[in-house]
PDB file of C-alpha atoms and ligand atoms in Angstrom:
ATOM      1  CA  UNK A 607      98.559 -36.786 -81.912  1.00 54.00           C
ATOM      2  CA  UNK A 608      99.497 -40.010 -83.749  1.00 64.00           C
ATOM      3  CA  UNK A 609      99.404 -43.407 -82.285  1.00 74.00           C
ATOM      4  CA  UNK A 610     101.769 -44.012 -79.316  1.00 81.00           C
ATOM      5  CA  UNK A 611     104.755 -46.243 -79.525  1.00 87.00           C
ATOM      6  CA  UNK A 612     104.897 -49.716 -78.213  1.00 90.00           C
ATOM      7  CA  UNK A 613     105.874 -48.269 -74.863  1.00 92.00           C
ATOM      8  CA  UNK A 614     102.852 -46.058 -74.724  1.00 92.00           C
ATOM      9  CA  UNK A 615     104.857 -42.844 -75.006  1.00 96.00           C
ATOM     10  CA  UNK A 616     104.532 -40.622 -78.034  1.00 96.00           C
ATOM     11  CA  UNK A 617     106.833 -41.169 -81.102  1.00 96.00           C
ATOM     12  CA  UNK A 618     109.963 -39.529 -80.878  1.00 97.00           C
ATOM     13  CA  UNK A 619     109.410 -37.065 -83.715  1.00 96.00           C
ATOM     14  CA  UNK A 620     106.604 -35.732 -81.713  1.00 97.00           C
ATOM     15  CA  UNK A 621     108.611 -35.523 -78.464  1.00 97.00           C
ATOM     16  CA  UNK A 622     111.291 -33.348 -80.428  1.00 97.00           C
ATOM     17  CA  UNK A 623     108.738 -31.276 -81.864  1.00 97.00           C
ATOM     18  CA  UNK A 624     106.610 -30.700 -78.612  1.00 97.00           C
ATOM     19  CA  UNK A 625     109.927 -29.865 -76.611  1.00 97.00           C
ATOM     20  CA  UNK A 626     111.553 -27.957 -79.583  1.00 96.00           C
ATOM     21  CA  UNK A 627     114.718 -30.023 -79.565  1.00 97.00           C
ATOM     22  CA  UNK A 628     116.222 -28.817 -82.908  1.00 95.00           C
ATOM     23  CA  UNK A 629     119.619 -30.684 -82.989  1.00 96.00           C
ATOM     24  CA  UNK A 630     122.647 -28.541 -81.826  1.00 96.00           C
ATOM     25  CA  UNK A 631     125.989 -29.409 -83.688  1.00 94.00           C
ATOM     26  CA  UNK A 632     128.058 -28.085 -80.820  1.00 95.00           C
ATOM     27  CA  UNK A 633     126.761 -30.756 -78.643  1.00 96.00           C
ATOM     28  CA  UNK A 634     127.164 -33.519 -81.286  1.00 94.00           C
ATOM     29  CA  UNK A 635     123.445 -34.087 -81.659  1.00 97.00           C
ATOM     30  CA  UNK A 636     122.255 -36.680 -84.067  1.00 97.00           C
ATOM     31  CA  UNK A 637     119.147 -38.348 -82.820  1.00 98.00           C
ATOM     32  CA  UNK A 638     118.001 -41.896 -83.409  1.00 98.00           C
ATOM     33  CA  UNK A 639     114.033 -42.014 -83.839  1.00 97.00           C
ATOM     34  CA  UNK A 640     113.681 -45.505 -84.585  1.00 97.00           C
ATOM     35  CA  UNK A 641     112.838 -47.681 -81.631  1.00 97.00           C
ATOM     36  CA  UNK A 642     113.509 -50.953 -83.441  1.00 97.00           C
ATOM     37  CA  UNK A 643     117.056 -49.812 -84.028  1.00 98.00           C
ATOM     38  CA  UNK A 644     117.631 -48.336 -80.481  1.00 98.00           C
ATOM     39  CA  UNK A 645     116.348 -51.611 -79.186  1.00 98.00           C
ATOM     40  CA  UNK A 646     118.909 -53.398 -81.294  1.00 98.00           C
ATOM     41  CA  UNK A 647     121.598 -51.462 -79.749  1.00 98.00           C
ATOM     42  CA  UNK A 648     120.124 -52.158 -76.219  1.00 98.00           C
ATOM     43  CA  UNK A 649     120.219 -55.904 -77.101  1.00 98.00           C
ATOM     44  CA  UNK A 650     123.745 -55.702 -78.170  1.00 98.00           C
ATOM     45  CA  UNK A 651     124.526 -54.892 -74.586  1.00 98.00           C
ATOM     46  CA  UNK A 652     123.148 -58.350 -73.390  1.00 98.00           C
ATOM     47  CA  UNK A 653     121.090 -59.171 -70.415  1.00 98.00           C
ATOM     48  CA  UNK A 654     120.185 -55.617 -68.735  1.00 98.00           C
ATOM     49  CA  UNK A 655     117.884 -57.057 -66.083  1.00 97.00           C
ATOM     50  CA  UNK A 656     120.475 -57.296 -63.263  1.00 96.00           C
ATOM     51  CA  UNK A 657     122.325 -54.155 -63.675  1.00 95.00           C
ATOM     52  CA  UNK A 658     122.490 -50.491 -63.811  1.00 98.00           C
ATOM     53  CA  UNK A 659     122.814 -49.094 -67.394  1.00 98.00           C
ATOM     54  CA  UNK A 660     124.840 -45.740 -67.423  1.00 98.00           C
ATOM     55  CA  UNK A 661     123.797 -43.796 -70.644  1.00 98.00           C
ATOM     56  CA  UNK A 662     125.655 -40.760 -71.754  1.00 98.00           C
ATOM     57  CA  UNK A 663     123.645 -38.197 -73.800  1.00 98.00           C
ATOM     58  CA  UNK A 664     120.111 -39.483 -73.778  1.00 98.00           C
ATOM     59  CA  UNK A 665     118.777 -36.529 -75.773  1.00 98.00           C
ATOM     60  CA  UNK A 666     115.126 -36.843 -76.428  1.00 98.00           C
ATOM     61  CA  UNK A 667     115.398 -40.440 -75.138  1.00 98.00           C
ATOM     62  CA  UNK A 668     115.180 -42.915 -77.894  1.00 98.00           C
ATOM     63  CA  UNK A 669     117.832 -45.155 -76.499  1.00 98.00           C
ATOM     64  CA  UNK A 670     116.841 -44.608 -73.177  1.00 98.00           C
ATOM     65  CA  UNK A 671     113.345 -46.021 -73.941  1.00 98.00           C
ATOM     66  CA  UNK A 672     114.861 -48.929 -75.646  1.00 98.00           C
ATOM     67  CA  UNK A 673     117.079 -49.730 -72.716  1.00 98.00           C
ATOM     68  CA  UNK A 674     113.920 -49.653 -70.495  1.00 98.00           C
ATOM     69  CA  UNK A 675     111.941 -51.664 -72.826  1.00 98.00           C
ATOM     70  CA  UNK A 676     114.625 -54.318 -73.070  1.00 98.00           C
ATOM     71  CA  UNK A 677     114.400 -54.722 -69.219  1.00 97.00           C
ATOM     72  CA  UNK A 678     117.263 -52.489 -67.887  1.00 98.00           C
ATOM     73  CA  UNK A 679     116.668 -52.694 -63.941  1.00 97.00           C
ATOM     74  CA  UNK A 680     117.927 -49.134 -63.646  1.00 98.00           C
ATOM     75  CA  UNK A 681     119.233 -46.532 -66.227  1.00 98.00           C
ATOM     76  CA  UNK A 682     121.220 -43.336 -65.011  1.00 98.00           C
ATOM     77  CA  UNK A 683     121.313 -40.889 -67.818  1.00 98.00           C
ATOM     78  CA  UNK A 684     123.707 -37.993 -67.935  1.00 98.00           C
ATOM     79  CA  UNK A 685     122.770 -35.137 -70.341  1.00 98.00           C
ATOM     80  CA  UNK A 686     124.383 -31.928 -70.805  1.00 98.00           C
ATOM     81  CA  UNK A 687     121.506 -30.168 -72.706  1.00 98.00           C
ATOM     82  CA  UNK A 688     118.894 -29.014 -70.274  1.00 98.00           C
ATOM     83  CA  UNK A 689     116.346 -28.597 -73.087  1.00 98.00           C
ATOM     84  CA  UNK A 690     116.240 -32.325 -72.923  1.00 98.00           C
ATOM     85  CA  UNK A 691     115.112 -32.772 -69.347  1.00 98.00           C
ATOM     86  CA  UNK A 692     111.362 -32.408 -69.608  1.00 98.00           C
ATOM     87  CA  UNK A 693     111.320 -35.040 -72.333  1.00 98.00           C
ATOM     88  CA  UNK A 694     113.362 -37.415 -70.095  1.00 98.00           C
ATOM     89  CA  UNK A 695     111.070 -36.444 -67.156  1.00 98.00           C
ATOM     90  CA  UNK A 696     108.134 -37.986 -69.059  1.00 98.00           C
ATOM     91  CA  UNK A 697     109.960 -41.302 -69.525  1.00 98.00           C
ATOM     92  CA  UNK A 698     110.795 -41.342 -65.775  1.00 98.00           C
ATOM     93  CA  UNK A 699     107.072 -41.020 -64.975  1.00 97.00           C
ATOM     94  CA  UNK A 700     106.273 -43.945 -67.376  1.00 97.00           C
ATOM     95  CA  UNK A 701     108.979 -46.098 -65.525  1.00 97.00           C
ATOM     96  CA  UNK A 702     108.616 -45.219 -61.931  1.00 97.00           C
ATOM     97  CA  UNK A 703     112.003 -45.597 -60.015  1.00 97.00           C
ATOM     98  CA  UNK A 704     113.898 -47.035 -62.910  1.00 98.00           C
ATOM     99  CA  UNK A 705     115.294 -43.863 -64.742  1.00 98.00           C
ATOM    100  CA  UNK A 706     117.423 -41.408 -63.111  1.00 98.00           C
ATOM    101  CA  UNK A 707     118.312 -38.337 -65.166  1.00 98.00           C
ATOM    102  CA  UNK A 708     121.598 -36.360 -64.176  1.00 98.00           C
ATOM    103  CA  UNK A 709     122.211 -32.996 -65.925  1.00 98.00           C
ATOM    104  CA  UNK A 710     125.896 -32.447 -66.328  1.00 97.00           C
ATOM    105  CA  UNK A 711     129.048 -32.961 -68.437  1.00 97.00           C
ATOM    106  CA  UNK A 712     129.794 -36.691 -68.793  1.00 97.00           C
ATOM    107  CA  UNK A 713     133.597 -35.852 -69.081  1.00 96.00           C
ATOM    108  CA  UNK A 714     133.419 -34.140 -65.524  1.00 96.00           C
ATOM    109  CA  UNK A 715     131.173 -36.557 -63.470  1.00 95.00           C
ATOM    110  CA  UNK A 716     132.544 -39.527 -61.519  1.00 93.00           C
ATOM    111  CA  UNK A 717     130.845 -42.211 -63.238  1.00 93.00           C
ATOM    112  CA  UNK A 718     131.763 -45.005 -60.704  1.00 92.00           C
ATOM    113  CA  UNK A 719     130.470 -42.856 -57.819  1.00 93.00           C
ATOM    114  CA  UNK A 720     127.119 -42.238 -59.630  1.00 95.00           C
ATOM    115  CA  UNK A 721     126.269 -46.130 -60.157  1.00 94.00           C
ATOM    116  CA  UNK A 722     127.180 -46.691 -56.382  1.00 92.00           C
ATOM    117  CA  UNK A 723     129.181 -49.952 -56.851  1.00 91.00           C
ATOM    118  CA  UNK A 724     126.152 -51.610 -58.712  1.00 95.00           C
ATOM    119  CA  UNK A 725     126.981 -53.834 -61.583  1.00 96.00           C
ATOM    120  CA  UNK A 726     127.131 -51.476 -64.378  1.00 97.00           C
ATOM    121  CA  UNK A 727     127.030 -51.538 -68.311  1.00 98.00           C
ATOM    122  CA  UNK A 728     127.521 -48.399 -70.085  1.00 98.00           C
ATOM    123  CA  UNK A 729     125.562 -47.972 -73.320  1.00 98.00           C
ATOM    124  CA  UNK A 730     125.420 -44.679 -75.384  1.00 98.00           C
ATOM    125  CA  UNK A 731     125.101 -43.234 -78.855  1.00 98.00           C
ATOM    126  CA  UNK A 732     128.070 -40.916 -77.991  1.00 95.00           C
ATOM    127  CA  UNK A 733     128.319 -37.326 -79.213  1.00 92.00           C
ATOM    128  CA  UNK A 734     131.030 -37.379 -81.933  1.00 88.00           C
ATOM    129  CA  UNK A 735     133.016 -34.581 -80.228  1.00 90.00           C
ATOM    130  CA  UNK A 736     133.604 -36.131 -76.884  1.00 95.00           C
ATOM    131  CA  UNK A 737     133.347 -39.967 -77.730  1.00 95.00           C
ATOM    132  CA  UNK A 738     137.008 -40.818 -77.834  1.00 95.00           C
ATOM    133  CA  UNK A 739     137.765 -38.830 -74.877  1.00 95.00           C
ATOM    134  CA  UNK A 740     135.175 -40.715 -72.965  1.00 97.00           C
ATOM    135  CA  UNK A 741     136.234 -43.967 -74.100  1.00 96.00           C
ATOM    136  CA  UNK A 742     139.844 -43.384 -73.089  1.00 94.00           C
ATOM    137  CA  UNK A 743     138.524 -42.272 -69.650  1.00 94.00           C
ATOM    138  CA  UNK A 744     136.487 -45.519 -69.238  1.00 95.00           C
ATOM    139  CA  UNK A 745     139.629 -47.556 -70.430  1.00 93.00           C
ATOM    140  CA  UNK A 746     142.408 -45.721 -68.721  1.00 88.00           C
ATOM    141  CA  UNK A 747     140.731 -44.180 -65.738  1.00 79.00           C
ATOM    142  CA  UNK A 748     139.859 -46.810 -63.246  1.00 70.00           C
ATOM    143  CA  UNK A 749     142.758 -47.663 -61.191  1.00 74.00           C
ATOM    144  CA  UNK A 750     141.480 -51.147 -60.386  1.00 84.00           C
ATOM    145  CA  UNK A 751     140.982 -53.771 -63.084  1.00 91.00           C
ATOM    146  CA  UNK A 752     138.264 -55.140 -63.952  1.00 93.00           C
ATOM    147  CA  UNK A 753     136.797 -51.624 -63.661  1.00 94.00           C
ATOM    148  CA  UNK A 754     133.532 -50.536 -62.453  1.00 94.00           C
ATOM    149  CA  UNK A 755     131.838 -51.493 -65.699  1.00 96.00           C
ATOM    150  CA  UNK A 756     131.063 -54.911 -67.127  1.00 97.00           C
ATOM    151  CA  UNK A 757     130.846 -53.788 -70.728  1.00 98.00           C
ATOM    152  CA  UNK A 758     130.698 -50.774 -72.929  1.00 98.00           C
ATOM    153  CA  UNK A 759     128.277 -50.706 -75.891  1.00 98.00           C
ATOM    154  CA  UNK A 760     128.941 -47.645 -77.786  1.00 98.00           C
ATOM    155  CA  UNK A 761     128.063 -45.828 -81.067  1.00 98.00           C
ATOM    156  CA  UNK A 762     131.105 -44.232 -82.788  1.00 98.00           C
ATOM    157  CA  UNK A 763     131.996 -43.063 -86.318  1.00 97.00           C
ATOM    158  CA  UNK A 764     132.770 -46.081 -88.153  1.00 98.00           C
ATOM    159  CA  UNK A 765     136.426 -44.703 -88.879  1.00 97.00           C
ATOM    160  CA  UNK A 766     136.890 -44.493 -85.033  1.00 97.00           C
ATOM    161  CA  UNK A 767     135.226 -47.977 -84.700  1.00 98.00           C
ATOM    162  CA  UNK A 768     137.722 -49.263 -86.969  1.00 98.00           C
ATOM    163  CA  UNK A 769     140.762 -47.830 -84.993  1.00 98.00           C
ATOM    164  CA  UNK A 770     139.417 -49.336 -81.686  1.00 98.00           C
ATOM    165  CA  UNK A 771     139.605 -53.157 -83.233  1.00 98.00           C
ATOM    166  CA  UNK A 772     142.358 -52.443 -85.541  1.00 98.00           C
ATOM    167  CA  UNK A 773     145.142 -55.176 -85.640  1.00 97.00           C
ATOM    168  CA  UNK A 774     148.998 -54.585 -86.143  1.00 97.00           C
ATOM    169  CA  UNK A 775     150.107 -53.924 -89.408  1.00 96.00           C
ATOM    170  CA  UNK A 776     146.908 -51.919 -90.636  1.00 96.00           C
ATOM    171  CA  UNK A 777     146.766 -48.214 -91.019  1.00 95.00           C
ATOM    172  CA  UNK A 778     143.986 -47.844 -88.619  1.00 97.00           C
ATOM    173  CA  UNK A 779     146.246 -49.623 -85.748  1.00 98.00           C
ATOM    174  CA  UNK A 780     147.424 -46.921 -83.181  1.00 97.00           C
ATOM    175  CA  UNK A 781     147.194 -45.830 -79.702  1.00 95.00           C
ATOM    176  CA  UNK A 782     143.411 -46.405 -79.451  1.00 96.00           C
ATOM    177  CA  UNK A 783     143.777 -49.997 -80.534  1.00 98.00           C
ATOM    178  CA  UNK A 784     146.512 -50.747 -77.975  1.00 97.00           C
ATOM    179  CA  UNK A 785     144.503 -48.892 -74.993  1.00 95.00           C
ATOM    180  CA  UNK A 786     141.326 -50.742 -76.007  1.00 97.00           C
ATOM    181  CA  UNK A 787     142.845 -54.274 -76.406  1.00 97.00           C
ATOM    182  CA  UNK A 788     145.502 -54.843 -73.728  1.00 95.00           C
ATOM    183  CA  UNK A 789     143.059 -55.542 -71.007  1.00 94.00           C
ATOM    184  CA  UNK A 790     139.580 -55.731 -72.934  1.00 96.00           C
ATOM    185  CA  UNK A 791     138.157 -57.439 -75.882  1.00 95.00           C
ATOM    186  CA  UNK A 792     136.466 -54.998 -78.327  1.00 98.00           C
ATOM    187  CA  UNK A 793     134.464 -56.066 -81.309  1.00 98.00           C
ATOM    188  CA  UNK A 794     132.281 -54.393 -84.115  1.00 98.00           C
ATOM    189  CA  UNK A 795     128.747 -55.383 -83.643  1.00 98.00           C
ATOM    190  CA  UNK A 796     126.939 -53.649 -86.640  1.00 98.00           C
ATOM    191  CA  UNK A 797     126.960 -50.546 -88.730  1.00 98.00           C
ATOM    192  CA  UNK A 798     124.411 -47.805 -88.602  1.00 98.00           C
ATOM    193  CA  UNK A 799     123.700 -45.805 -91.944  1.00 98.00           C
ATOM    194  CA  UNK A 800     123.720 -42.037 -91.830  1.00 98.00           C
ATOM    195  CA  UNK A 801     120.075 -42.196 -92.690  1.00 98.00           C
ATOM    196  CA  UNK A 802     119.141 -43.424 -89.434  1.00 98.00           C
ATOM    197  CA  UNK A 803     119.782 -40.292 -87.502  1.00 98.00           C
ATOM    198  CA  UNK A 804     118.270 -36.821 -87.585  1.00 97.00           C
ATOM    199  CA  UNK A 805     119.993 -34.929 -88.781  1.00 97.00           C
ATOM    200  CA  UNK A 806     121.942 -37.518 -90.954  1.00 97.00           C
ATOM    201  CA  UNK A 807     125.746 -37.198 -90.225  1.00 96.00           C
ATOM    202  CA  UNK A 808     127.998 -37.438 -93.280  1.00 95.00           C
ATOM    203  CA  UNK A 809     129.599 -40.907 -92.351  1.00 97.00           C
ATOM    204  CA  UNK A 810     128.519 -44.252 -91.437  1.00 98.00           C
ATOM    205  CA  UNK A 811     128.583 -45.163 -87.548  1.00 98.00           C
ATOM    206  CA  UNK A 812     129.215 -48.292 -85.950  1.00 98.00           C
ATOM    207  CA  UNK A 813     128.417 -50.088 -82.613  1.00 98.00           C
ATOM    208  CA  UNK A 814     131.470 -51.214 -80.694  1.00 98.00           C
ATOM    209  CA  UNK A 815     131.028 -53.662 -77.641  1.00 98.00           C
ATOM    210  CA  UNK A 816     133.907 -54.028 -75.125  1.00 98.00           C
ATOM    211  CA  UNK A 817     134.179 -56.370 -72.222  1.00 98.00           C
ATOM    212  CA  UNK A 818     137.293 -56.497 -69.790  1.00 96.00           C
ATOM    213  CA  UNK A 819     139.646 -59.318 -69.934  1.00 95.00           C
ATOM    214  CA  UNK A 820     142.526 -60.316 -67.680  1.00 91.00           C
ATOM    215  CA  UNK A 821     145.460 -57.925 -68.212  1.00 87.00           C
ATOM    216  CA  UNK A 822     148.757 -59.713 -69.363  1.00 84.00           C
ATOM    217  CA  UNK A 823     150.893 -61.060 -66.735  1.00 82.00           C
ATOM    218  CA  UNK A 824     153.401 -58.582 -64.983  1.00 82.00           C
ATOM    219  CA  UNK A 825     151.341 -55.764 -66.697  1.00 88.00           C
ATOM    220  CA  UNK A 826     152.868 -52.313 -66.911  1.00 92.00           C
ATOM    221  CA  UNK A 827     150.810 -49.244 -65.576  1.00 92.00           C
ATOM    222  CA  UNK A 828     148.459 -47.684 -67.745  1.00 92.00           C
ATOM    223  CA  UNK A 829     150.359 -44.380 -67.459  1.00 93.00           C
ATOM    224  CA  UNK A 830     153.514 -45.754 -68.915  1.00 95.00           C
ATOM    225  CA  UNK A 831     151.589 -47.582 -71.585  1.00 95.00           C
ATOM    226  CA  UNK A 832     149.879 -44.329 -72.485  1.00 94.00           C
ATOM    227  CA  UNK A 833     153.375 -42.478 -72.654  1.00 95.00           C
ATOM    228  CA  UNK A 834     155.073 -45.093 -74.720  1.00 97.00           C
ATOM    229  CA  UNK A 835     152.140 -45.538 -77.131  1.00 97.00           C
ATOM    230  CA  UNK A 836     151.834 -41.743 -77.375  1.00 96.00           C
ATOM    231  CA  UNK A 837     155.567 -41.337 -78.479  1.00 96.00           C
ATOM    232  CA  UNK A 838     155.629 -44.422 -80.758  1.00 97.00           C
ATOM    233  CA  UNK A 839     152.560 -43.577 -82.740  1.00 97.00           C
ATOM    234  CA  UNK A 840     153.218 -39.811 -82.564  1.00 96.00           C
ATOM    235  CA  UNK A 841     155.847 -40.326 -85.069  1.00 93.00           C
ATOM    236  CA  UNK A 842     154.444 -43.457 -86.725  1.00 91.00           C
ATOM    237  CA  UNK A 843     156.617 -43.263 -89.814  1.00 93.00           C
ATOM    238  CA  UNK A 844     159.930 -43.215 -87.799  1.00 96.00           C
ATOM    239  CA  UNK A 845     161.707 -46.338 -86.511  1.00 97.00           C
ATOM    240  CA  UNK A 846     161.046 -46.828 -82.921  1.00 98.00           C
ATOM    241  CA  UNK A 847     164.827 -46.343 -81.938  1.00 97.00           C
ATOM    242  CA  UNK A 848     164.356 -42.704 -83.260  1.00 97.00           C
ATOM    243  CA  UNK A 849     160.390 -42.024 -82.055  1.00 97.00           C
ATOM    244  CA  UNK A 850     161.121 -43.158 -78.568  1.00 97.00           C
ATOM    245  CA  UNK A 851     164.016 -40.519 -78.238  1.00 96.00           C
ATOM    246  CA  UNK A 852     161.168 -38.419 -76.907  1.00 93.00           C
ATOM    247  CA  UNK A 853     160.946 -40.578 -73.739  1.00 93.00           C
ATOM    248  CA  UNK A 854     164.607 -41.462 -73.175  1.00 94.00           C
ATOM    249  CA  UNK A 855     168.103 -40.489 -75.096  1.00 94.00           C
ATOM    250  CA  UNK A 856     169.003 -44.208 -75.653  1.00 94.00           C
ATOM    251  CA  UNK A 857     165.924 -46.255 -76.383  1.00 96.00           C
ATOM    252  CA  UNK A 858     167.690 -49.215 -77.988  1.00 97.00           C
ATOM    253  CA  UNK A 859     168.528 -51.380 -74.912  1.00 96.00           C
ATOM    254  CA  UNK A 860     164.840 -51.024 -73.763  1.00 96.00           C
ATOM    255  CA  UNK A 861     163.492 -52.053 -77.195  1.00 97.00           C
ATOM    256  CA  UNK A 862     166.136 -54.957 -77.048  1.00 97.00           C
ATOM    257  CA  UNK A 863     164.915 -55.954 -73.545  1.00 96.00           C
ATOM    258  CA  UNK A 864     161.199 -55.920 -74.786  1.00 97.00           C
ATOM    259  CA  UNK A 865     162.338 -58.287 -77.969  1.00 97.00           C
ATOM    260  CA  UNK A 866     161.538 -55.558 -80.468  1.00 98.00           C
ATOM    261  CA  UNK A 867     163.863 -54.666 -83.351  1.00 98.00           C
ATOM    262  CA  UNK A 868     165.004 -51.099 -82.907  1.00 97.00           C
ATOM    263  CA  UNK A 869     164.370 -50.545 -86.724  1.00 97.00           C
ATOM    264  CA  UNK A 870     160.672 -51.624 -86.313  1.00 98.00           C
ATOM    265  CA  UNK A 871     157.934 -49.176 -86.701  1.00 97.00           C
ATOM    266  CA  UNK A 872     155.009 -48.559 -84.242  1.00 98.00           C
ATOM    267  CA  UNK A 873     152.389 -50.146 -86.397  1.00 97.00           C
ATOM    268  CA  UNK A 874     154.338 -53.347 -86.495  1.00 97.00           C
ATOM    269  CA  UNK A 875     154.534 -53.876 -82.856  1.00 98.00           C
ATOM    270  CA  UNK A 876     151.487 -55.827 -81.390  1.00 97.00           C
ATOM    271  CA  UNK A 877     149.689 -55.164 -78.180  1.00 96.00           C
ATOM    272  CA  UNK A 878     151.822 -57.667 -76.108  1.00 95.00           C
ATOM    273  CA  UNK A 879     155.101 -56.085 -77.646  1.00 96.00           C
ATOM    274  CA  UNK A 880     153.756 -52.451 -76.305  1.00 97.00           C
ATOM    275  CA  UNK A 881     153.199 -53.886 -72.892  1.00 96.00           C
ATOM    276  CA  UNK A 882     156.618 -55.486 -72.720  1.00 96.00           C
ATOM    277  CA  UNK A 883     158.193 -52.187 -74.005  1.00 97.00           C
ATOM    278  CA  UNK A 884     156.053 -50.287 -71.286  1.00 97.00           C
ATOM    279  CA  UNK A 885     157.422 -52.716 -68.672  1.00 96.00           C
ATOM    280  CA  UNK A 886     161.130 -52.353 -69.875  1.00 95.00           C
ATOM    281  CA  UNK A 887     160.603 -48.586 -69.436  1.00 94.00           C
ATOM    282  CA  UNK A 888     159.344 -48.933 -66.011  1.00 93.00           C
ATOM    283  CA  UNK A 889     162.300 -51.193 -65.194  1.00 87.00           C
ATOM    284  CA  UNK A 890     164.767 -48.811 -66.456  1.00 83.00           C
TER     285      UNK A 890
HETATM  286  N1  SAM B 770     120.857 -40.843 -77.218  1.00 75.74           N
HETATM  287  C1  SAM B 770     120.370 -40.020 -78.045  1.00 75.74           C
HETATM  288  C2  SAM B 770     119.911 -40.715 -79.406  1.00 75.74           C
HETATM  289  O1  SAM B 770     120.463 -41.801 -79.632  1.00 75.74           O
HETATM  290  O2  SAM B 770     119.083 -40.127 -80.018  1.00 75.74           O
HETATM  291  C3  SAM B 770     121.113 -38.797 -78.508  1.00 75.74           C
HETATM  292  C4  SAM B 770     122.473 -38.992 -79.061  1.00 75.74           C
HETATM  293  S1  SAM B 770     123.257 -37.720 -79.575  1.00 75.74           S
HETATM  294  C5  SAM B 770     124.461 -38.345 -80.641  1.00 75.74           C
HETATM  295  C6  SAM B 770     124.339 -37.217 -78.191  1.00 75.74           C
HETATM  296  C7  SAM B 770     123.697 -36.548 -76.972  1.00 75.74           C
HETATM  297  O3  SAM B 770     124.789 -36.459 -76.070  1.00 75.74           O
HETATM  298  C8  SAM B 770     123.071 -35.379 -77.191  1.00 75.74           C
HETATM  299  O4  SAM B 770     121.753 -35.341 -76.588  1.00 75.74           O
HETATM  300  C9  SAM B 770     123.983 -34.138 -76.464  1.00 75.74           C
HETATM  301  O5  SAM B 770     123.286 -33.112 -75.994  1.00 75.74           O
HETATM  302  C10 SAM B 770     124.754 -35.065 -75.400  1.00 75.74           C
HETATM  303  N2  SAM B 770     125.962 -34.589 -74.948  1.00 75.74           N
HETATM  304  C11 SAM B 770     126.916 -33.889 -75.679  1.00 75.74           C
HETATM  305  N3  SAM B 770     127.985 -33.709 -74.787  1.00 75.74           N
HETATM  306  C12 SAM B 770     127.706 -34.368 -73.724  1.00 75.74           C
HETATM  307  C13 SAM B 770     128.498 -34.316 -72.669  1.00 75.74           C
HETATM  308  N4  SAM B 770     129.775 -33.762 -72.583  1.00 75.74           N
HETATM  309  N5  SAM B 770     127.888 -34.914 -71.356  1.00 75.74           N
HETATM  310  C14 SAM B 770     126.685 -35.534 -71.606  1.00 75.74           C
HETATM  311  N6  SAM B 770     125.955 -35.485 -72.610  1.00 75.74           N
HETATM  312  C15 SAM B 770     126.405 -34.838 -73.682  1.00 75.74           C
END
């Protein structure tokens, strides 16, 4: 066995070998083995000493160990792949009472119930195949705002990260940008090269950090905002007076009430404009 890592546990390469954790594509498994990098991700989440960290997909535990090394009061890690549980149990043993591992599908679990009302930060190197669905769940799911989480620090493929922080008028601007920006503030923290992962993915990844902020005054319901952005961006080349016919036979008065030109296309409307539009649909 080679020298232990700074936390006294074996290097991740050995953990993977010892537990036979060959990466499965179907589970979006691209592992990070460099604790310096995973600690940088943990630090991007800010002070962890007063909160519970919810981690989705700990895998062999590279980010989990970093979160604990960076002082997380408690980590709750949800992993779907039962093969990873013995490796994670070894980390639990090294940090008594600070790591709880839950075997399950993060898309199915009630994350708010799991963290039992504790101040929560979500930090994850997300499986690429369910990353966007989980983000939408966290942004759109909680009925109350601010939500149960204080921040999200998440790894996405760079192309998805760019869609989250995109501004109106850009190609990347769409439904994801509106849902991520209307009552929270996302920013791209840093990029991570494919070579940092085992196995390396084809594309660059990025860490996104998101904190909730106050929703606009007289905010629409998330359901209406989702419906309006879905219709508008579903046919993004069409003018809104045509694209929104999916929702109502005569959208023009609603567009006018929201002070949006009926000839505008979805990508020209800013986040505040979509909120006004959703409200005018609610009022109709
Ligand atoms: N956190 C580890 C790291 O950084 O090396 C692994 C990250 S890997 C990109 C994604 C992890 O999510 C894998 O361990 C995979 O088994 C797990 N996973 C995939 N789908 C999941 C789901 N629906 N719920 C919970 N975990 C999932």
